[in-house]
PDB file of C-alpha atoms and ligand atoms in Angstrom:
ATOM      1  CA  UNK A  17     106.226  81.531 114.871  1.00  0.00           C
ATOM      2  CA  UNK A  18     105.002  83.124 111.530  1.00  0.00           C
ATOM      3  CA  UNK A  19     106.953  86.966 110.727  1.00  0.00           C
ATOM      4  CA  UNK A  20     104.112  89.380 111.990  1.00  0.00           C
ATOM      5  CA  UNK A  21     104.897  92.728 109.702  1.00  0.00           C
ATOM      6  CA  UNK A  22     103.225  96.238 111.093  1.00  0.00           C
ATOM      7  CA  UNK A  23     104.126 100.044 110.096  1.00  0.00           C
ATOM      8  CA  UNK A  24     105.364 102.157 112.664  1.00  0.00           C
ATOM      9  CA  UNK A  25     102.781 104.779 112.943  1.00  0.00           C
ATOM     10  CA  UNK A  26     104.730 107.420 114.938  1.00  0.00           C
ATOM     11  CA  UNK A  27     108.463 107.648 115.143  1.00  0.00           C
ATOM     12  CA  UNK A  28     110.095 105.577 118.345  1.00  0.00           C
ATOM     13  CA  UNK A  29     112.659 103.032 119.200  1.00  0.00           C
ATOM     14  CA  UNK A  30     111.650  99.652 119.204  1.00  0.00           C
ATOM     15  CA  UNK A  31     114.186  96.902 121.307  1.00  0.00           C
ATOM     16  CA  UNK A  32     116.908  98.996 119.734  1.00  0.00           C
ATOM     17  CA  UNK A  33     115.595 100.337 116.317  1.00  0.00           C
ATOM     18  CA  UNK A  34     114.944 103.568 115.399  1.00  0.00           C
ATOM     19  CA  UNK A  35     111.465 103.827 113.403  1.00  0.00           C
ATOM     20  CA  UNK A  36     109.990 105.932 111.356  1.00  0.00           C
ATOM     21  CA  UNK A  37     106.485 107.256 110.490  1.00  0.00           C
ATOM     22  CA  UNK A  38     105.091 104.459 107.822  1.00  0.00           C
ATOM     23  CA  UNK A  39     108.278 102.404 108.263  1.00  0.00           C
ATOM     24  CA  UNK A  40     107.972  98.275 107.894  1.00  0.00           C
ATOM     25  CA  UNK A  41     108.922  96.231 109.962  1.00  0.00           C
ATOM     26  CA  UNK A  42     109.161  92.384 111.272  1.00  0.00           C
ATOM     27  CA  UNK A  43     108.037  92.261 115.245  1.00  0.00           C
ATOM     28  CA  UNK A  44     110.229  90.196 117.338  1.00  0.00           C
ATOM     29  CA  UNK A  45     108.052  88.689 120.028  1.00  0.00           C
ATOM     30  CA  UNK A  46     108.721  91.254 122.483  1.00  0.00           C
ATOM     31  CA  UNK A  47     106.398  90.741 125.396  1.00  0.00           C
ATOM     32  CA  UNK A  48     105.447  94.608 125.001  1.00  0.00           C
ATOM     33  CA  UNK A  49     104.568  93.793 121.059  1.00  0.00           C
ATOM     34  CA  UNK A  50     100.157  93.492 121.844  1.00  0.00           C
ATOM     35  CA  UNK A  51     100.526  96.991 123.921  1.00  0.00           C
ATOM     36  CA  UNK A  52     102.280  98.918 121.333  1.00  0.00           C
ATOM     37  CA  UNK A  53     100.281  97.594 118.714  1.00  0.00           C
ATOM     38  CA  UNK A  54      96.573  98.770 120.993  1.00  0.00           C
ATOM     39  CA  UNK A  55      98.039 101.804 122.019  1.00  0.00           C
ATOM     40  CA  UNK A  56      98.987 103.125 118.410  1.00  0.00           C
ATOM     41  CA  UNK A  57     102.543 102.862 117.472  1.00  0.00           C
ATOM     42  CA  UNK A  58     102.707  99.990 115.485  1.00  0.00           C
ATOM     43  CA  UNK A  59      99.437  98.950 112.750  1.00  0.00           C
ATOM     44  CA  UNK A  60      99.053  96.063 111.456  1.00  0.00           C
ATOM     45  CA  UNK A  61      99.984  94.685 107.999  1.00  0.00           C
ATOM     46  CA  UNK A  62      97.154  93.033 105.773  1.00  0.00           C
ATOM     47  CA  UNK A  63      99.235  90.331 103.150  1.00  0.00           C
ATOM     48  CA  UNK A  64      98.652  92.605 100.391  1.00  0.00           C
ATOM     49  CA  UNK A  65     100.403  95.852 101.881  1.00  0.00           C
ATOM     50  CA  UNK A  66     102.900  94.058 102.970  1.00  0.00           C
ATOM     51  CA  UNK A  67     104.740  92.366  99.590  1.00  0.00           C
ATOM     52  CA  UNK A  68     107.951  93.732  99.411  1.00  0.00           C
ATOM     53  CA  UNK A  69     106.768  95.057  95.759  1.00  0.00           C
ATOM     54  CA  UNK A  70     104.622  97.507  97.318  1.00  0.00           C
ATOM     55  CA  UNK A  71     107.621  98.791  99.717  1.00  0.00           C
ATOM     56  CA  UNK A  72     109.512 101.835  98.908  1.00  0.00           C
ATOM     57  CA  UNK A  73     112.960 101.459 100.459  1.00  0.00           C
ATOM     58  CA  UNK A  74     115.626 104.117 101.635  1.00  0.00           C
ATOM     59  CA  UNK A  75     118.465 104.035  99.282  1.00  0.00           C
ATOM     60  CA  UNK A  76     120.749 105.200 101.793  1.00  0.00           C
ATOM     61  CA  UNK A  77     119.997 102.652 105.213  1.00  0.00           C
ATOM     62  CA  UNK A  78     117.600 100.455 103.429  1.00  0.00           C
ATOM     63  CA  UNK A  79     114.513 100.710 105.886  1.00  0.00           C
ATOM     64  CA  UNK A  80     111.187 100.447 103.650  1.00  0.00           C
ATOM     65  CA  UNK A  81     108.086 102.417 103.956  1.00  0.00           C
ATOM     66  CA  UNK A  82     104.710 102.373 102.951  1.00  0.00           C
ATOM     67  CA  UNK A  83     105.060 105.177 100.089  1.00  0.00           C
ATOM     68  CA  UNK A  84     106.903 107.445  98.673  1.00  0.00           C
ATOM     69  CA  UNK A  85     105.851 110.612 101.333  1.00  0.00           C
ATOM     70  CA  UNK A  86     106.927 108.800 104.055  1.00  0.00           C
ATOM     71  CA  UNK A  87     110.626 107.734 102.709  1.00  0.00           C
ATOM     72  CA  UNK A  88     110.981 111.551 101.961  1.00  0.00           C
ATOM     73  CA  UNK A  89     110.524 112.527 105.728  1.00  0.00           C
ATOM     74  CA  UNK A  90     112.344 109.770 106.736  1.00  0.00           C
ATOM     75  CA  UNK A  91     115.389 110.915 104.343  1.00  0.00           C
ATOM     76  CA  UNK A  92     115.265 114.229 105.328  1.00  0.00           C
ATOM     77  CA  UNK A  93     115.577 113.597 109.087  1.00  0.00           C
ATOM     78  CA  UNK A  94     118.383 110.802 108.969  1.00  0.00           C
ATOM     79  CA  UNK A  95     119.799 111.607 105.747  1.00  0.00           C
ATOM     80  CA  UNK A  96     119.761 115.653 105.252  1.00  0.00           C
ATOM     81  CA  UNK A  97     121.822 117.003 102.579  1.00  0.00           C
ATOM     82  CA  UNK A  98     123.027 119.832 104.690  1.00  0.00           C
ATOM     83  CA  UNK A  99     124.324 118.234 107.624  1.00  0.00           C
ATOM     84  CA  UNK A 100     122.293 119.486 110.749  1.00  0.00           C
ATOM     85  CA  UNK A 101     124.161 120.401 114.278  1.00  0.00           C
ATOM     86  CA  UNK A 102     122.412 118.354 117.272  1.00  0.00           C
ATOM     87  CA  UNK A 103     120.098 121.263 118.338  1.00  0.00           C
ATOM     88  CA  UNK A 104     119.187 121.857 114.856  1.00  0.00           C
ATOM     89  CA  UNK A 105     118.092 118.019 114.844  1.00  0.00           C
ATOM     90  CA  UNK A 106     116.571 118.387 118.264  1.00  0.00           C
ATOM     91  CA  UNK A 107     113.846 121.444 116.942  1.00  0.00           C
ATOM     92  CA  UNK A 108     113.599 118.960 113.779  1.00  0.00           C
ATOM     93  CA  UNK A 109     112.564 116.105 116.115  1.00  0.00           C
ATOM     94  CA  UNK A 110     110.196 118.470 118.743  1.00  0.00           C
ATOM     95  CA  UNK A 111     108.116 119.750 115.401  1.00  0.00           C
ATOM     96  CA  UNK A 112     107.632 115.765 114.075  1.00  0.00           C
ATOM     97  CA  UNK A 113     106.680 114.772 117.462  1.00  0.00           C
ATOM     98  CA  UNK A 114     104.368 117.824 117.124  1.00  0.00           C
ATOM     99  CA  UNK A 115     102.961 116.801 114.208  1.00  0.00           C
ATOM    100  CA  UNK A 116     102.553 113.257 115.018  1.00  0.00           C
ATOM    101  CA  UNK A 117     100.431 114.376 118.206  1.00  0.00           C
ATOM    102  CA  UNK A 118      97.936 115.869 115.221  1.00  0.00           C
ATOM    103  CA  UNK A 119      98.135 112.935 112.748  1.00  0.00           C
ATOM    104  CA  UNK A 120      98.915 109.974 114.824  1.00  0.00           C
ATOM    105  CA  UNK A 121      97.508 110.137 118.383  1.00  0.00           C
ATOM    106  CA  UNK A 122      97.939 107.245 120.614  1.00  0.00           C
ATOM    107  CA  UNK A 123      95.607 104.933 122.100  1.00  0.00           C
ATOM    108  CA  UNK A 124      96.328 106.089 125.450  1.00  0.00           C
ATOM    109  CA  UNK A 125      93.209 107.038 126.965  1.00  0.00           C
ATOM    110  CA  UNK A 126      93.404 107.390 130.526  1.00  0.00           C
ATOM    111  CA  UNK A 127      96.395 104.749 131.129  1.00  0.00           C
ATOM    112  CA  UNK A 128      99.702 106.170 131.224  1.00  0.00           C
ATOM    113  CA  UNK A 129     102.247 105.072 128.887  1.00  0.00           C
ATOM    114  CA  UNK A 130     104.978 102.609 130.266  1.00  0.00           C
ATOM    115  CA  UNK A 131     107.051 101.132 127.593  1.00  0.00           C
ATOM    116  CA  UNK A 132     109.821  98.994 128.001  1.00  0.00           C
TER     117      UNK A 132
HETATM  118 ZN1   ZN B 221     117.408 105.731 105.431  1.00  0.00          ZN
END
């Protein structure tokens, strides 16, 4: 089966993984991998956007995005430079999820969303 690369358009956990917004990743043939991809979390990668050249990777964890913007965010929410105590992370998370509701809405329509 030929790698099938996407970005992670919102930040969730995928069979184990913790995504990012932007993040790159290889699916793994999950039977759930068609739903996420129609209902919005994952977009698919055209051969160009996806060479490795055009990647900006995390210098700390190594997880690649698809520029510069999103390895920021992604830095400052696993990576701060001020350590943050778990509620502190908690608001951090509520306000990205708010935010992602604004730039990244899901396909869901009228279905409700079972993943998993
Ligand atoms: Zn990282």
């Amino acid at each position: 089966m030929p790698e099938r690369r996407v970005w992670a358009r919102r930040p969730f956990n995928y069979d184990g993984v913790e995504l990012d917004r932007g993040q790159i990743f290889e699916l793994r043939g999950r039977p759930n991998d068609e739903r996420l991809i129609k209902l919005g979390f994952f977009a698919e990668l055209g051969s160009k956007e996806g060479r490795d050249q055009d990647t900006f990777p995390c210098s700390t964890c190594g997880a690649k995005f698809m520029d510069e913007l999103q390895r920021r965010a992604h830095g400052d929410k696993w990576h701060p430079v001020v350590p943050r105590s778990p509620q502190e992370q908690e608001r951090f998370e509520d306000r990205e999820m708010d935010i992602m509701e604004r730039i990244a809405p899901l396909n869901v329509g009228q279905e409700p969303v079972v993943i998993g």
